[in-house]
C-alpha positions as a LaTeX table, in Angstrom:
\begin{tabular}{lrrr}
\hline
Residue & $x$ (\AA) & $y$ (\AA) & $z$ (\AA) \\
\hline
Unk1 & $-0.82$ & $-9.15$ & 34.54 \\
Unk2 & $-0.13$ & $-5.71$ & 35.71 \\
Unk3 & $-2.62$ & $-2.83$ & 35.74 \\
Unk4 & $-0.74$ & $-1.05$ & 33.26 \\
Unk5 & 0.41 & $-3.61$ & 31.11 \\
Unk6 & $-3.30$ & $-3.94$ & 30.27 \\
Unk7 & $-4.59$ & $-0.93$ & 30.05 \\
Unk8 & $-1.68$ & $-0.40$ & 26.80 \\
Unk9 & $-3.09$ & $-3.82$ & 25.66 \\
Unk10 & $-6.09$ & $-2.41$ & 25.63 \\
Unk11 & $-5.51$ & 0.96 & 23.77 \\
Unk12 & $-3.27$ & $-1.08$ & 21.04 \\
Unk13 & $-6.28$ & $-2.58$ & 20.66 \\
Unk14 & $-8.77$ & 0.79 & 20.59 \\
Unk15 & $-5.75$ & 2.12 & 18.27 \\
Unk16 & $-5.95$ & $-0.87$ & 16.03 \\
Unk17 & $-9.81$ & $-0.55$ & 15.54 \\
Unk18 & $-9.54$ & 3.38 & 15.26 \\
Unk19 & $-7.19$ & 2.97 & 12.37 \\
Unk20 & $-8.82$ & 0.14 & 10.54 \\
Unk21 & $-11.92$ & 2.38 & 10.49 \\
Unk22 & $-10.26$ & 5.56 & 8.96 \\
Unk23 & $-8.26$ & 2.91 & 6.66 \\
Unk24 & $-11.51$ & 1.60 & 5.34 \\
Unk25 & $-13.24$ & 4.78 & 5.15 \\
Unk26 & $-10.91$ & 5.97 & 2.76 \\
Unk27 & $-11.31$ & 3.12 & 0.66 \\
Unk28 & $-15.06$ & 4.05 & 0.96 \\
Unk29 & $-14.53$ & 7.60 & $-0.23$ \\
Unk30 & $-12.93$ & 6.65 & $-3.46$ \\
Unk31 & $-15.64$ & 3.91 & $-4.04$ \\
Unk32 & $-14.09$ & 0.53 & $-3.22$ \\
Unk33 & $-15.62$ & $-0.14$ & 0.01 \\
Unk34 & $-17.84$ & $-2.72$ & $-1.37$ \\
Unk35 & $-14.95$ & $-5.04$ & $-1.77$ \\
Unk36 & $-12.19$ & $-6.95$ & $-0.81$ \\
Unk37 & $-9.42$ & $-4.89$ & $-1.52$ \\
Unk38 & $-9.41$ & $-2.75$ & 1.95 \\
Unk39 & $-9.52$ & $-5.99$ & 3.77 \\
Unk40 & $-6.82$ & $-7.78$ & 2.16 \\
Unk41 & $-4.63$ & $-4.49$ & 2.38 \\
Unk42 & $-5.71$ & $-3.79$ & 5.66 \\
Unk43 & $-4.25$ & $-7.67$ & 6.63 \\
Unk44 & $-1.01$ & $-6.70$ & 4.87 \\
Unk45 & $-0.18$ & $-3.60$ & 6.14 \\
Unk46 & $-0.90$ & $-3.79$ & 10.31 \\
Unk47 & 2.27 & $-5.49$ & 11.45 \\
Unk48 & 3.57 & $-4.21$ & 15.18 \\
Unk49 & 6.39 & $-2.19$ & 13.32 \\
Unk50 & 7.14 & 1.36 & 13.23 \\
Unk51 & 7.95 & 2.52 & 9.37 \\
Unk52 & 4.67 & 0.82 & 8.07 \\
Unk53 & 4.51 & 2.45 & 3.80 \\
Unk54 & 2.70 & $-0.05$ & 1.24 \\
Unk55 & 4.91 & $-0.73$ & $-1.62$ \\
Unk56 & 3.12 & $-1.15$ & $-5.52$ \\
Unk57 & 3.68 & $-4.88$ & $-5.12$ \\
Unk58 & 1.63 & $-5.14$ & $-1.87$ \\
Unk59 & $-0.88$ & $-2.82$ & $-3.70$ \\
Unk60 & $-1.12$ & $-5.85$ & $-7.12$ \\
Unk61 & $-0.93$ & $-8.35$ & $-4.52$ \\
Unk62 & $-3.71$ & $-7.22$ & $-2.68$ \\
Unk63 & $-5.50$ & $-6.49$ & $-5.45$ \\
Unk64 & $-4.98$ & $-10.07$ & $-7.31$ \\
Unk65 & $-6.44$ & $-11.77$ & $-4.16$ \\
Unk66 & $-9.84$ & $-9.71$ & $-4.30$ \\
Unk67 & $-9.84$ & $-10.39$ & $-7.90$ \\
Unk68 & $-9.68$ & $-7.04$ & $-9.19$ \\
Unk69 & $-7.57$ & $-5.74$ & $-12.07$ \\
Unk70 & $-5.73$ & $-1.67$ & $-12.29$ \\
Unk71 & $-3.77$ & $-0.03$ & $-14.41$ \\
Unk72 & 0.12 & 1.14 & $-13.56$ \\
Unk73 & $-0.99$ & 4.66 & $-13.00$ \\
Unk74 & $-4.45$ & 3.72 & $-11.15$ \\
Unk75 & $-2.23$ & 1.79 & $-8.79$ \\
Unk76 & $-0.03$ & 4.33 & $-8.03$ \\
Unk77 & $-2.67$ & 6.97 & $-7.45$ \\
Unk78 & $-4.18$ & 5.04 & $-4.86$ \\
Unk79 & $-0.43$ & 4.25 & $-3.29$ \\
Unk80 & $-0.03$ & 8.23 & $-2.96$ \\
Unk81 & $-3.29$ & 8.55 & $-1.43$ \\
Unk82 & $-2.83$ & 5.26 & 1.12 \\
Unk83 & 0.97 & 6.17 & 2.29 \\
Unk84 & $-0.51$ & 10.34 & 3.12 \\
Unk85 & $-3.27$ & 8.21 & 5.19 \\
Unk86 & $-0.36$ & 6.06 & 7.20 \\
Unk87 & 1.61 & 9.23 & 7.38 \\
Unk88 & $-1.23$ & 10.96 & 8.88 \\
Unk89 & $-2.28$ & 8.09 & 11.41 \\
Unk90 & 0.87 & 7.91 & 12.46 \\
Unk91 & 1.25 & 11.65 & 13.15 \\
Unk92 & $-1.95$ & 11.38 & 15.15 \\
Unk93 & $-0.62$ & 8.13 & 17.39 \\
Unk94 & 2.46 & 10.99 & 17.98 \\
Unk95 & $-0.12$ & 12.99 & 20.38 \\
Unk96 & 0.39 & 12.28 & 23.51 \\
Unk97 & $-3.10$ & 11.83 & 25.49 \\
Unk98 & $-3.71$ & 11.78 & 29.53 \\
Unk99 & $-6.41$ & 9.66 & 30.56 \\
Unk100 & $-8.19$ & 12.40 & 31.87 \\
Unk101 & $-8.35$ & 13.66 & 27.85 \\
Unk102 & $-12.43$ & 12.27 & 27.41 \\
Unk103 & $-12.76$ & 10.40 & 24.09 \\
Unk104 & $-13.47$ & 12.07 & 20.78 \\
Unk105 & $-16.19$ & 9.46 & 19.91 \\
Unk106 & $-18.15$ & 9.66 & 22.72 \\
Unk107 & $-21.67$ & 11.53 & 22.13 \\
Unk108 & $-24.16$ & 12.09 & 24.77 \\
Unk109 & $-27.34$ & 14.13 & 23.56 \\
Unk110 & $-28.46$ & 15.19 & 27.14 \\
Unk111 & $-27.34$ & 19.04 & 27.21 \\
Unk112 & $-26.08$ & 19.65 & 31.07 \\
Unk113 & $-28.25$ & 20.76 & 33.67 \\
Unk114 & $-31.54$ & 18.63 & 31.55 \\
Unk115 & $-33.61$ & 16.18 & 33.42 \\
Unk116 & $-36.02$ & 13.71 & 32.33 \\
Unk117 & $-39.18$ & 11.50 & 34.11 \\
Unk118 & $-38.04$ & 8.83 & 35.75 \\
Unk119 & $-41.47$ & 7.14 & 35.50 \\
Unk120 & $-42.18$ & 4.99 & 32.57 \\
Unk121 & $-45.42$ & 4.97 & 30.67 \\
Unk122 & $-47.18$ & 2.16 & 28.62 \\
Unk123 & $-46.26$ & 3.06 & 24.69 \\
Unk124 & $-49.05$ & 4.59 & 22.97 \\
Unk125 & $-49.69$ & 3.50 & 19.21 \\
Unk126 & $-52.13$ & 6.00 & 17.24 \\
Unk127 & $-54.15$ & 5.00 & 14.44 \\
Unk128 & $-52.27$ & 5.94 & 10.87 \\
Unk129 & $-53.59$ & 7.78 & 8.41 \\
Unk130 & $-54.69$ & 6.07 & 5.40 \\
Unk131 & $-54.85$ & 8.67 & 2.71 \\
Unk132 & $-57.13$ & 7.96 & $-0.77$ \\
Unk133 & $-55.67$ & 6.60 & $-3.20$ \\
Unk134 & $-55.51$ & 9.19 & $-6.07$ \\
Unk135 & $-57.85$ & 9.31 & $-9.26$ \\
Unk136 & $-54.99$ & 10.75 & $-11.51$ \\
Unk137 & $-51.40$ & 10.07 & $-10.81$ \\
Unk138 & $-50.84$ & 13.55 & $-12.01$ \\
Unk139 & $-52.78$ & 14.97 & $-9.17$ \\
Unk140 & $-50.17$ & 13.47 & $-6.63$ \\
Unk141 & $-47.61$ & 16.38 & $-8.05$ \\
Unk142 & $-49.70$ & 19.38 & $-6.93$ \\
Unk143 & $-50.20$ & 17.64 & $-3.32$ \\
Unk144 & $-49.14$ & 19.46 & $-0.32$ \\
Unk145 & $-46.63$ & 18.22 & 1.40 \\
Unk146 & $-48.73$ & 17.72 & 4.35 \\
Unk147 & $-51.28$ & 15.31 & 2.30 \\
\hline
\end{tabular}
């Protein structure tokens, strides 16, 4: 296999994950994370093809298989809000990115020009704190919040 023919195997692949993550958040934002309906939607919808738009029946499909039950108008709510997601993944795969272009997800908390020990020390464990326990209950509500 060719250098290059891998490296776009690979980035279908980082495309595919980047996309089924936004997908699912969405489903998370309007509170149906929790089940099976992103998934089974989700399975539906990524085919290798270019004009990808879910259709009301692969919406009732999908949502027969994870066993949940909405209304005409709930349905096509949600079928607004999916295709504007598509649409706007599909704007975003449009932008053309070098490979020089360093990745959006990366996060490294060391600030430039910071150094650090290289030494290693044994881990320390203090002794907690045991605070009384309280006479009153009612007393705990005029604690500080350092007691």
């Amino acid at each position: 296999m060719k250098k290059s023919q891998k490296s776009k195997g690979t980035t279908s692949k980082n495309n595919e994950n980047l996309e089924r993550r936004r997908f699912m958040k969405y489903f998370f934002s309007i509170g149906l994370a929790s089940i099976l309906l992103p998934v089974v939607l989700w399975s539906k919808l990524w085919k290798p093809q270019e004009d990808k738009k879910l259709t009301i029946g692969t919406l009732k499909e999908a949502t027969k298989i994870s066993g949940l039950e909405f209304t005409e108008t709930e349905l096509e709510m949600m079928l607004e809000g999916l295709n504007q997601q598509l649409k706007n993944y599909q704007q975003l795969r449009n932008v053309p990115l070098a490979n020089d272009v360093p990745s959006s997800l990366g996060f490294d908390p060391i600030m430039p020009g910071m150094t650090f020990p290289e030494t290693q020390h044994p881990l320390k464990i203090s002794q907690l704190k045991v605070s009384e326990v309280p006479t009153s209950l009612e007393s705990v509500a005029f604690w500080s919040v350092q007691s």
